Coordinates of C-alpha atoms in Angstrom, one line a residue:
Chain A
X1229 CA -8.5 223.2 -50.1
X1230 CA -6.3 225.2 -48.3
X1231 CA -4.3 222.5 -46.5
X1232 CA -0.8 222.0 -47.0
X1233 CA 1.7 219.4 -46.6
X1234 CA 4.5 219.9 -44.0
X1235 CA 7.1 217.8 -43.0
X1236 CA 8.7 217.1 -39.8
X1237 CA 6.1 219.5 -38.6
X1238 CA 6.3 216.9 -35.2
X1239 CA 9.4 218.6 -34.4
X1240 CA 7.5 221.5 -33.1
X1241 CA 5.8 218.9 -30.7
X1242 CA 8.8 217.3 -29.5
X1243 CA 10.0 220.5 -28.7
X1244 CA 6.8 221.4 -26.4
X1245 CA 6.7 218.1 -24.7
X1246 CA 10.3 218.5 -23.6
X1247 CA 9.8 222.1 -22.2
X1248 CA 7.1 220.6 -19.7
X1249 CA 9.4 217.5 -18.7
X1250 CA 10.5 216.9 -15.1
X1251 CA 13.6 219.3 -15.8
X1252 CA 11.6 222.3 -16.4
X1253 CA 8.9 221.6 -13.7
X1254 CA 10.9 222.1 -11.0
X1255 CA 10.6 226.0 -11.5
X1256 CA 6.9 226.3 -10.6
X1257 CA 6.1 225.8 -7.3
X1258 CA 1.8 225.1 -8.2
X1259 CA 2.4 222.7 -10.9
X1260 CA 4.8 219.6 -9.3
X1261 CA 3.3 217.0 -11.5
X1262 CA 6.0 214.9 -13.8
X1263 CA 3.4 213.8 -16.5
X1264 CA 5.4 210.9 -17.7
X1265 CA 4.1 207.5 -17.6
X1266 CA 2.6 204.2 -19.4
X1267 CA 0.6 201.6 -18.7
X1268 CA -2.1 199.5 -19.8
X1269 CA -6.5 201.1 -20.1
X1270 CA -9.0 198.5 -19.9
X1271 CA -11.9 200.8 -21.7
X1272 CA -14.9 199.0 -21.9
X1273 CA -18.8 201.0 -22.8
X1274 CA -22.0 199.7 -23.0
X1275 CA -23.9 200.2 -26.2
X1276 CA -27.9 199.2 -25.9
X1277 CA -26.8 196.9 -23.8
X1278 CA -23.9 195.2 -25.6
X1279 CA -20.3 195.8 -23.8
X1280 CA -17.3 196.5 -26.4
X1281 CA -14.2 196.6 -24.5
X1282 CA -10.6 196.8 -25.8
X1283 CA -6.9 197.0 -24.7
X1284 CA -4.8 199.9 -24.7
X1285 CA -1.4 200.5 -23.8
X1286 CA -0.6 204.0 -22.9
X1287 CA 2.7 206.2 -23.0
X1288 CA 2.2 209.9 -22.0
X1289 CA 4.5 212.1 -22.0
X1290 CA 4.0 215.8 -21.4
X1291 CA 1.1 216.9 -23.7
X1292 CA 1.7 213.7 -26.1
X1293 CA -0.1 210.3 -25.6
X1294 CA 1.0 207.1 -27.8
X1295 CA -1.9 205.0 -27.6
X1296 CA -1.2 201.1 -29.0
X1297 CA -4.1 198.5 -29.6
X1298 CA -4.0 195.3 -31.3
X1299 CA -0.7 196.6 -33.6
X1300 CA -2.3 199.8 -34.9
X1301 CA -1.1 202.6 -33.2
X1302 CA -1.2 206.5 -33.1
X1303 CA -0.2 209.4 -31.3
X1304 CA -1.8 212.4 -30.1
X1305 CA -1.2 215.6 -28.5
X1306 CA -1.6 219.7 -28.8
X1307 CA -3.9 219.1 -31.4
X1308 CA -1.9 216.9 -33.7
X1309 CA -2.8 213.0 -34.4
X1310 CA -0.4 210.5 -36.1
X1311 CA -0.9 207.2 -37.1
X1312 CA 1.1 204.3 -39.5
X1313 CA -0.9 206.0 -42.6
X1314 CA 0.0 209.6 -41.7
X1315 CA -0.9 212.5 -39.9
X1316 CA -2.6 216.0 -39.5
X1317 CA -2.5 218.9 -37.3
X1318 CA -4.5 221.7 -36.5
X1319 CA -4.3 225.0 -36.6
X1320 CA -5.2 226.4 -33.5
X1321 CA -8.5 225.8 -31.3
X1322 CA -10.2 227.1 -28.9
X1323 CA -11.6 226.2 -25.0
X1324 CA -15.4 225.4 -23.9
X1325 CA -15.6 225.3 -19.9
X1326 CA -17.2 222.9 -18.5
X1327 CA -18.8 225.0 -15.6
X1328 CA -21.2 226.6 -18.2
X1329 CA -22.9 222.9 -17.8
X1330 CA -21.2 221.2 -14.9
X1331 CA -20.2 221.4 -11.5
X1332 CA -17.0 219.9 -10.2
X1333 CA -15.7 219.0 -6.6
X1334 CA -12.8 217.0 -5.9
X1335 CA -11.4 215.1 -2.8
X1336 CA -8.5 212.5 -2.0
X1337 CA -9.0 209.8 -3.5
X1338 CA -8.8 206.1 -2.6
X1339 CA -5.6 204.3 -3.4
X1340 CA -5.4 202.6 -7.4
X1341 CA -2.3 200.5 -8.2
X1342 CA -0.4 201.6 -5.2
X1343 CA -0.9 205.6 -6.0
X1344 CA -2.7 208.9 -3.8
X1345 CA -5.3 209.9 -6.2
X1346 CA -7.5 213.2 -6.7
X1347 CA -11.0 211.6 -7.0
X1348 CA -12.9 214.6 -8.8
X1349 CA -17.2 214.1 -9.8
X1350 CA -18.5 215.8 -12.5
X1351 CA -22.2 217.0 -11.5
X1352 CA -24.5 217.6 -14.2
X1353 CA -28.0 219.0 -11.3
X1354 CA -27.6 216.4 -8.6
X1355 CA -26.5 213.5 -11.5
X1356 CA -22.7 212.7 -10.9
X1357 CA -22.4 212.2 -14.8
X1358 CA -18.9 211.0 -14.4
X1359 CA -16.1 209.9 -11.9
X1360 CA -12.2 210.4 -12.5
X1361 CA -9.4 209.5 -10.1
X1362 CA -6.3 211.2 -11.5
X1363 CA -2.5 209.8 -10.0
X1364 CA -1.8 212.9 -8.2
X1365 CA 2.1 212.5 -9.1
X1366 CA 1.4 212.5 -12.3
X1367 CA -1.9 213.4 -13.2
X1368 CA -2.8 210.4 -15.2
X1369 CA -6.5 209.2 -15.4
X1370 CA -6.2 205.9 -13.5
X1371 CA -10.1 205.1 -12.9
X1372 CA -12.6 207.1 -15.1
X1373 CA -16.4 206.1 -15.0
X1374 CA -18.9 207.9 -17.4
X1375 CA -23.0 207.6 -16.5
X1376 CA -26.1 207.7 -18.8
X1377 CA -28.8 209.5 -18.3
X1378 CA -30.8 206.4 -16.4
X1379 CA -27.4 206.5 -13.7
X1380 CA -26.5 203.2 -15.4
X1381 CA -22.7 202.9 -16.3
X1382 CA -21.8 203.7 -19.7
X1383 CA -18.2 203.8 -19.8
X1384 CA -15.3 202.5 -17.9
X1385 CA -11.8 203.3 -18.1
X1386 CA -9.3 201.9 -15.6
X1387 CA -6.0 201.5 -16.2
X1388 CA -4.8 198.2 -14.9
X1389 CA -1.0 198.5 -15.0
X1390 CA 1.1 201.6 -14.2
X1391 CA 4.6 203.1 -14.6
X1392 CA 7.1 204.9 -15.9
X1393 CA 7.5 205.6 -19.8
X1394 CA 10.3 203.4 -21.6
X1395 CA 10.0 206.8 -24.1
X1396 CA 9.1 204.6 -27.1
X1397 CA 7.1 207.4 -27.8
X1398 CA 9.8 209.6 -29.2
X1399 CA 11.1 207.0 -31.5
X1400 CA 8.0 206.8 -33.0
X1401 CA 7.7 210.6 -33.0
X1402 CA 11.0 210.7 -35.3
X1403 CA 9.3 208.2 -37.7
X1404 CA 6.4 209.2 -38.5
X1405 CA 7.5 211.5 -41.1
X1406 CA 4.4 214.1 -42.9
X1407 CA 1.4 215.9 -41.2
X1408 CA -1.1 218.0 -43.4
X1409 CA -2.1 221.5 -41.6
X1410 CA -5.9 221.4 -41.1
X1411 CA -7.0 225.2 -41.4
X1412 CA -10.4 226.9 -39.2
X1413 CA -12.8 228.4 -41.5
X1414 CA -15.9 229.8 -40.2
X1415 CA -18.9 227.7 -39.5
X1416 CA -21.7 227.2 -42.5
X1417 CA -24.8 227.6 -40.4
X1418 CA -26.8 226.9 -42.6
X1419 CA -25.9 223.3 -42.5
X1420 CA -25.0 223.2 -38.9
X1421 CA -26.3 224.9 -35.9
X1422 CA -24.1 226.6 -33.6
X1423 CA -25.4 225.2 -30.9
X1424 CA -26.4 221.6 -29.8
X1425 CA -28.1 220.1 -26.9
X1426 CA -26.5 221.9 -24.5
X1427 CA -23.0 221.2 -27.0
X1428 CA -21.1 224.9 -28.6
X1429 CA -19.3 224.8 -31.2
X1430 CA -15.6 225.8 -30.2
X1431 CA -13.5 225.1 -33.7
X1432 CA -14.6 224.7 -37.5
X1433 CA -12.0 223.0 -39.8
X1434 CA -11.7 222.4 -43.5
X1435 CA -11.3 218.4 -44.4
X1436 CA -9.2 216.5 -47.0
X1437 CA -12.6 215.6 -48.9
X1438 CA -13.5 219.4 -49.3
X1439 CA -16.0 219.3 -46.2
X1440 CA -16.0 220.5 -42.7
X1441 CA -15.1 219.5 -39.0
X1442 CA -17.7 221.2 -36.9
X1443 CA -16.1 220.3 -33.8
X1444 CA -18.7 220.9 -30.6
X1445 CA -18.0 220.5 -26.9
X1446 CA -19.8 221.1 -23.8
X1447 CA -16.3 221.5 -22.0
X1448 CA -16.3 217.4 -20.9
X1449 CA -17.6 215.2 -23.3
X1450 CA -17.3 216.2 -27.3
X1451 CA -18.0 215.2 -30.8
X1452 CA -17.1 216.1 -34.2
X1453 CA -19.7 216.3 -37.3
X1454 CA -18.1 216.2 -40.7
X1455 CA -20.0 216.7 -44.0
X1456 CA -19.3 215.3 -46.5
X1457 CA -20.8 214.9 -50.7
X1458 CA -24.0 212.7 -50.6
X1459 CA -24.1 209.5 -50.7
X1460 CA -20.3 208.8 -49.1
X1461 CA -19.5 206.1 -47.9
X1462 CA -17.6 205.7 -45.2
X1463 CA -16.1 201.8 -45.0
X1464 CA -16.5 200.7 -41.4
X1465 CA -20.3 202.2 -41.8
X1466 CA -21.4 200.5 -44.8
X1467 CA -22.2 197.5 -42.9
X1468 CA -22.3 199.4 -39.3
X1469 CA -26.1 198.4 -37.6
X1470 CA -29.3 200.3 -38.8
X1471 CA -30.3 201.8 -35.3
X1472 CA -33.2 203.8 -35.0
X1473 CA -32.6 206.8 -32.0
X1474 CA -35.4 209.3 -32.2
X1475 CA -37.7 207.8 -34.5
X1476 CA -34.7 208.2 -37.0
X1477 CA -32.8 205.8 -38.9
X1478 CA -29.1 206.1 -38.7
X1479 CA -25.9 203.9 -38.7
X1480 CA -24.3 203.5 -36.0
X1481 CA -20.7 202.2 -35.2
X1482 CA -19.2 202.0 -31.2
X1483 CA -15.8 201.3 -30.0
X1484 CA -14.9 201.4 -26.8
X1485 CA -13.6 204.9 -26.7
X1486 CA -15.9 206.5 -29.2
X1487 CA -18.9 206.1 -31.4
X1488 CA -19.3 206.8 -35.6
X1489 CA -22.8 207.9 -36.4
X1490 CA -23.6 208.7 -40.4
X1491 CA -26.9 209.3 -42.3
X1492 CA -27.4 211.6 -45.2
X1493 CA -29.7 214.7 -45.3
X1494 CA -31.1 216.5 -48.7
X1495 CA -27.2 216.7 -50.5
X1496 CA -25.3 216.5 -47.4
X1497 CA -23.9 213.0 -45.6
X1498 CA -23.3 213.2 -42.2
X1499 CA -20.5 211.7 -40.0
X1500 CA -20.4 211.9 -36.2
X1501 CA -17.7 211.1 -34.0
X1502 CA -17.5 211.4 -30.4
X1503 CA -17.5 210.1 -26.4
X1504 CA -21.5 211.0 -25.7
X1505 CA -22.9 209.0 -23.5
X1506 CA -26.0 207.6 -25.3
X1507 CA -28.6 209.5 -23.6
X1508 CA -26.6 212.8 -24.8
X1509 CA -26.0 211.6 -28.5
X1510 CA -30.0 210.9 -29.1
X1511 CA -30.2 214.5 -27.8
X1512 CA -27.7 215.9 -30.2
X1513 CA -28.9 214.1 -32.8
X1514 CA -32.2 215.8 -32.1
X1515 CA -31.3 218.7 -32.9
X1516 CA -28.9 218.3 -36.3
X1517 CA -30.6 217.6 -39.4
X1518 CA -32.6 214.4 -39.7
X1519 CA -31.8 211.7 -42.0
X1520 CA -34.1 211.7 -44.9
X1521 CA -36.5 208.7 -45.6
X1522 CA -35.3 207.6 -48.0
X1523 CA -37.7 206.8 -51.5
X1524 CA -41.0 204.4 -50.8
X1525 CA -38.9 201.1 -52.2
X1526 CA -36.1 201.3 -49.7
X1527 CA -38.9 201.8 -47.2
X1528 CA -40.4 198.9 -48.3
X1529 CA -37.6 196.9 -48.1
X1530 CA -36.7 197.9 -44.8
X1531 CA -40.3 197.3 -43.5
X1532 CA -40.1 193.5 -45.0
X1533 CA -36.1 192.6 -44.2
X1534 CA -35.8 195.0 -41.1
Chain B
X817 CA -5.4 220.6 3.2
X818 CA -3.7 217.6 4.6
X819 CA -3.8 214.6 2.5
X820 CA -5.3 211.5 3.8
X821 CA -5.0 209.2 0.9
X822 CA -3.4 205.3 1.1
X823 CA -0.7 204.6 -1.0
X824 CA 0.8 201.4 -0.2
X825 CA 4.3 200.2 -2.2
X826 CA 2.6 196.6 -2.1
X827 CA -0.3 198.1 -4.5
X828 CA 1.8 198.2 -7.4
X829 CA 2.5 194.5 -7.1
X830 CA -1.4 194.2 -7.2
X831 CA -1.6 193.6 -10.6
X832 CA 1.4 191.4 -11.2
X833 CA 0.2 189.5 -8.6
X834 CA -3.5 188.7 -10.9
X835 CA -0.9 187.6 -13.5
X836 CA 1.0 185.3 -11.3
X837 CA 3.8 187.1 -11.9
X838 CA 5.2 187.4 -8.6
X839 CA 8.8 186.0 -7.1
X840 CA 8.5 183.9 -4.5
X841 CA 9.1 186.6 -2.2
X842 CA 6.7 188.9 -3.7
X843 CA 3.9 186.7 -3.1
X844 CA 4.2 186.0 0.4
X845 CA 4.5 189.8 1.1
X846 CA 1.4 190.4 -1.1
X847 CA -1.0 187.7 0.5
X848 CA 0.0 188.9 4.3
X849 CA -0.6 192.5 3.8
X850 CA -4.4 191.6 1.8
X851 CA -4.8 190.1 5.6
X852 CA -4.6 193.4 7.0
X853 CA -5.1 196.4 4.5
X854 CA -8.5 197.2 3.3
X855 CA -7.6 199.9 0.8
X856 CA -5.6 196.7 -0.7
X857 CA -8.2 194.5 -0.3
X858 CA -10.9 197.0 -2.1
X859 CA -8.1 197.5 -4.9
X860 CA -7.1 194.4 -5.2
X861 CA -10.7 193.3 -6.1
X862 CA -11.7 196.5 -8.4
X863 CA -8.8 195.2 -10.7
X864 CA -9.9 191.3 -10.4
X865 CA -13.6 192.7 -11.2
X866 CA -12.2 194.9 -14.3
X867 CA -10.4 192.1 -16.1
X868 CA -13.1 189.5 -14.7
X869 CA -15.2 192.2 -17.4
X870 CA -13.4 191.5 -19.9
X871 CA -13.2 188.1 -20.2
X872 CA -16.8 187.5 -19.9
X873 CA -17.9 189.5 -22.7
X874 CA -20.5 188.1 -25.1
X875 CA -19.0 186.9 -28.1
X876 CA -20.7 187.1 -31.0
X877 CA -21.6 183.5 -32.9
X878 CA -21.9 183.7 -36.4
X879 CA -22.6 180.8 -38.7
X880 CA -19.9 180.0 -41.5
X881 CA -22.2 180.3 -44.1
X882 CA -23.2 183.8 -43.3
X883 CA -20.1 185.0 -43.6
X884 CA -19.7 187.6 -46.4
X885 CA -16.8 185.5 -48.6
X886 CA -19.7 182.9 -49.7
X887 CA -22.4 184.4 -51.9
X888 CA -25.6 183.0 -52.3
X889 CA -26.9 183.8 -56.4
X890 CA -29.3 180.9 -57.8
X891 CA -30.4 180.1 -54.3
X892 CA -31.9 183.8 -54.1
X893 CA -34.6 183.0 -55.9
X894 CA -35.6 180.2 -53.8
X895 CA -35.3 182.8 -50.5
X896 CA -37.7 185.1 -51.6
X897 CA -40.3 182.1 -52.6
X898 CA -39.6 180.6 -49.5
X899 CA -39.0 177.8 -50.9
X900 CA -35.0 177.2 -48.8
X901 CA -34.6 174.2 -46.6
X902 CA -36.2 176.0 -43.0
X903 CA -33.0 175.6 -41.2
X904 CA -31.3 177.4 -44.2
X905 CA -33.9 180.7 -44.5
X906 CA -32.5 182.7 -41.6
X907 CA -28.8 182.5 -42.2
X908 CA -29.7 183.8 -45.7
X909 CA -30.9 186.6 -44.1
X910 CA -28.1 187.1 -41.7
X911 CA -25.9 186.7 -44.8
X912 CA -27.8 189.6 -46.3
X913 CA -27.0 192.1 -43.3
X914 CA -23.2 191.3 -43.7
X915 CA -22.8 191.1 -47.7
X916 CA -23.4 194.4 -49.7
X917 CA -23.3 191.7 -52.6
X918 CA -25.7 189.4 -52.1
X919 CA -28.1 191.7 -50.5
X920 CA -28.2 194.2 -53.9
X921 CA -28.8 190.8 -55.9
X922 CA -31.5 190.4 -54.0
X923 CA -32.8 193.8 -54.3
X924 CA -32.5 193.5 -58.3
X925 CA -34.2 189.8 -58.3
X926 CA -37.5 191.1 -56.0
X927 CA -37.6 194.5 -58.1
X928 CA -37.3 192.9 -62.0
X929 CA -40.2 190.4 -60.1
X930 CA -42.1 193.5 -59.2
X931 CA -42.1 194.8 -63.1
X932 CA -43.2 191.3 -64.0
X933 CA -46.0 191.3 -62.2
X934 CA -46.7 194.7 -63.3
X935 CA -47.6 193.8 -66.5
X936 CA -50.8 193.4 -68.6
X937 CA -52.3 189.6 -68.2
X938 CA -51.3 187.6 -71.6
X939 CA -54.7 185.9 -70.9
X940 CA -56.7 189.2 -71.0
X941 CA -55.1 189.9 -74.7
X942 CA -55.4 186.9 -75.9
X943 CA -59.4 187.2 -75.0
X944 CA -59.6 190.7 -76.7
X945 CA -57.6 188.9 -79.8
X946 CA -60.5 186.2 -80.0
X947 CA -63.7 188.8 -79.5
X948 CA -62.0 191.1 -82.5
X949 CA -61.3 188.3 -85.0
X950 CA -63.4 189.7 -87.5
X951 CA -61.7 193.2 -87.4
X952 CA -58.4 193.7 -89.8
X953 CA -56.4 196.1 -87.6
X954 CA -53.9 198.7 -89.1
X955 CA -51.0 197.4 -87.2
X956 CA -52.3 193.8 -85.7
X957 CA -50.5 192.4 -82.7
X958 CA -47.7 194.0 -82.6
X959 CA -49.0 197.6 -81.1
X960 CA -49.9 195.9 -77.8
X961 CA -46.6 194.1 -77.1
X962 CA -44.6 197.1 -78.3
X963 CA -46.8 199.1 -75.2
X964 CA -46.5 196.2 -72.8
X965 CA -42.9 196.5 -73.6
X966 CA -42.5 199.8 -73.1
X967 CA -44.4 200.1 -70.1
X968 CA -42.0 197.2 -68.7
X969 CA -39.6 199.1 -69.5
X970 CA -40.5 202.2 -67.8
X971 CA -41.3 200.1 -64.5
X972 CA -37.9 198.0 -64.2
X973 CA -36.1 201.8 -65.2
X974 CA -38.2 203.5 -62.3
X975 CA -37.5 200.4 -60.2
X976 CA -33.7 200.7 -60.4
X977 CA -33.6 204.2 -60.5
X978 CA -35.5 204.5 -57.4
X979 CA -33.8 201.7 -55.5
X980 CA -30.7 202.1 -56.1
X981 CA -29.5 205.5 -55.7
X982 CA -26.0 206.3 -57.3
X983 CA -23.2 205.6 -54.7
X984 CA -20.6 208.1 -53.9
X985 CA -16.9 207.4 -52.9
X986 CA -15.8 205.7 -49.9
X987 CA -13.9 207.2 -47.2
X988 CA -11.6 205.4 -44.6
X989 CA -13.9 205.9 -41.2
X990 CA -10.0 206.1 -39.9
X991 CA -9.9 209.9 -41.2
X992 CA -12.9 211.1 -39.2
X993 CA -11.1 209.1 -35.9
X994 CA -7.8 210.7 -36.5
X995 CA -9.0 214.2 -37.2
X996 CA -11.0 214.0 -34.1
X997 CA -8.5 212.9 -32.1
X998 CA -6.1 215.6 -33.3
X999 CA -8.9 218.3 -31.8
X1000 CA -9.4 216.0 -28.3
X1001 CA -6.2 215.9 -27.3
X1002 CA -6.3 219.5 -26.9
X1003 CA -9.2 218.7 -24.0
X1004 CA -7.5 215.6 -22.3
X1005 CA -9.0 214.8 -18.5
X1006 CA -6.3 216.3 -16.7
X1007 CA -6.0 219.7 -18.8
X1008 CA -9.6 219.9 -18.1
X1009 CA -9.0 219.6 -13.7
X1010 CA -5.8 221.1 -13.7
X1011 CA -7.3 223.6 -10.7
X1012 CA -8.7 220.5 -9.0
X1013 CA -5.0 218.1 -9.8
X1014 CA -2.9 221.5 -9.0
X1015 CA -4.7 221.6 -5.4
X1016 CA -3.7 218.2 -4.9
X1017 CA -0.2 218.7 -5.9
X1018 CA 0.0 221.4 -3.2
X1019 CA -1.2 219.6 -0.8
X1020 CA 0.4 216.3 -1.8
X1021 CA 4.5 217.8 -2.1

């Protein structure tokens, strides 16, 4: 594996974020916004019906977001993520735009917490697929609502307190220590397909079990797939819900940000992660390869225990 | 393009206000101005219907006994003959979708039952034994247990072999989050509008 271990490498990141604080901004005349702020995201999505909803408190500064939920923490930013059992970075990446699939307009928004927003829709056709009202001071997401295919609301993501950072942040940036370097490597297509439901692959990344990260985006929503060894296990999985989308069996996992999809194929398991809306992931899943059946005694078993 | 949006300083006491966290003060200036302003009043009630959301979310009820840290064992038996108490049958089978356990034990019990009843019938020897009596075999007895033995064999080997396929190592689901995270925060919301956010900024000094 060709990863290696740096340390302090979250230097480099401090750095950044403090060359587009509110001291620097004040040079460019087109960007005025001060992206520092915190608050607390009420995310909740709807999963066949059953709402998962959680509590996050948010610190952003710059290109850095410290996300908090019940004690576990991490923070993420210019393609770096760091939690309390470590972190990575990656090297490099590159941009999908969304006007290959989706048409934007934008308009003043209403008032949210006491702030002018920019209300901008997302148009996938004539289907707003999502709604975001950004602070226009600072360009937080104060209000972001994400459809399924049927127009019912999937996701919802409102922040319900707002204000400036108490720069937390930065302490924690100073603590938390090592980050491995996650290389690209080109994409195996013969596992993978290039493209999927509508979703390119933009980056292709090596992981700490000796697999890949085929990261795919359609410029708004995204997901990762990683392959891994058969037969892996991933813990939060083991136990996740059979679901069957497709005429497929797979396990499925959703939080309120994201969902974890896994199934194995011939010698390769499969783990999705990713903000699809439902309608979008059954598509996706469409179109990587399908689980296998398994022998005729776990199909047994499944037909008499479900 | 002018900017008509409604910004109100009483909005950020909005949500303090749902937490009854207001002075004295506070609170009389927030209830008189939801007389008047409607971008208040709509605000006001998007937040009250956000955490009214999350409050009423369905919780799921388990029953003590299904929960993974109590394991069933001699009692499996009687699940798979039915033969539990009938309030008792179904939270064995919630148990068995929670506990990785319980539910291989299970699999093991019905499959060594499956080579049972996969082998010869004792009666149908012991009628072949009677209608041969007169003839000395070479090797008497013992060649058609030895079979029967072996063919049990093979059955419970396919059994497990086929049901339980060799498990690989586990992986924290925590790498897959924090790897993809690292690669989304490249594409957050407001990198992805900044033509839309930068017009606003311009007009919105």
């Amino acid at each position: 594996m060709r990863s290696r271990r740096l340390v302090a490498a979250l230097l480099a990141g401090l750095v950044s974020v403090a060359m587009t604080s509110p001291a620097s901004a004040g040079d460019r005349e087109t960007t005025e916004r001060s992206e520092i702020y915190s608050g607390v995201r009420v995310v909740v999505s709807v999963w066949d019906g059953v709402a998962t909803a959680g509590v996050y408190d948010i610190e952003h500064i710059g290109d850095m977001e410290y996300v908090s939920i019940d004690g576990t923490w991490s923070v993420l930013g210019e393609g770096s993520a760091t939690s309390g059992g470590g972190g990575m970075a990656l090297a490099g990446w590159s941009t999908i735009d969304l006007s290959n699939k989706y048409q934007v307009r934008s308009s003043a928004g209403k008032s949210l917490l006491g702030r002018a927003t920019r209300l901008v829709e997302v148009l996938e056709g004539d289907f707003v697929r999502s709604t975001f009202r950004f602070d226009v001071r600072t360009g937080a997401p104060l209000s972001t609502k994400i459809y399924n295919g049927d127009a019912e609301l999937f996701r919802s993501s409102t922040m319900v307190s707002f204000g400036r950072s108490n720069l937390r942040l930065y302490r924690e940036l100073l603590e938390s220590g090592t980050q491995d370097i996650m290389m690209s490597i080109p994409l195996d297509s013969d596992v993978l397909p290039e493209i999927v439901a509508g979703y390119e692959v933009a980056d292709v990344y090596e992981t700490k079990s000796g697999g890949q990260q085929v990261f795919y985006t359609d410029g708004l929503f995204s997901f990762s797939v990683f392959t891994l060894a058969k037969n892996t296990r991933v813990s939060e999985l083991v136990d996740a819900d059979e679901v069957t989308i497709g005429s497929a069996a797979y396990r499925r996992f959703a939080s309120p940000t994201v969902v974890w999809v896994t199934w194995t194929a011939s010698d390769v398991t499969y783990v999705l992660v990713g903000d699809v809306p439902p309608d979008q992931l059954e598509a996706v899943l469409g179109e990587l390869p399908r689980p296998s059946r398994g022998n005729f005694l776990t199909r047994w078993w499944g037909r008499m225990f479900g | 393009m002018a900017s008509v949006t409604h910004a109100c300083a009483v909005g950020e006491l909005l949500s303090a206000y749902l937490d009854g966290e207001l002075s004295r003060d506070e609170l009389d200036t927030v209830v008189s101005h939801l007389d008047t302003c409607l971008d208040c009043i709509a605000e006001f009630h998007e937040l009250r219907q956000a955490r009214t959301m999350l409050r009423t979310l369905p919780r799921l009820e388990v029953p003590d006994r299904a929960l993974p840290d109590i394991h069933y064992g001699a009692e499996l038996s009687a699940y798979l003959d039915g033969e539990l108490p009938t309030g008792e049958q179904p939270v064995v089978f919630a148990h068995m979708a929670l506990c990785d356990r319980c539910r291989n034990e299970l699999y093991e019990l019905d499959a060594a039952r499956t080579a049972v009843r996969s082998l010869p019938r004792l009666e149908a020897l012991l009628e072949r034994r009677h209608v041969d009596q007169n003839v000395v075999p070479l090797r008497p007895k013992r060649r058609s247990w030895v079979a029967a033995s072996v063919a049990a064999a093979v059955v419970v080997a396919v059994v497990s072999f086929a049901g339980n396929e060799p498990q690989g190592p586990v992986v924290d689901l925590e790498v897959f989050s924090v790897q993809h995270g690292a690669r989304l925060s490249v594409q957050s919301p407001a990198s992805m509008f900044d033509a839309e956010l930068t017009a606003a900024d311009v007009s919105n000094p």
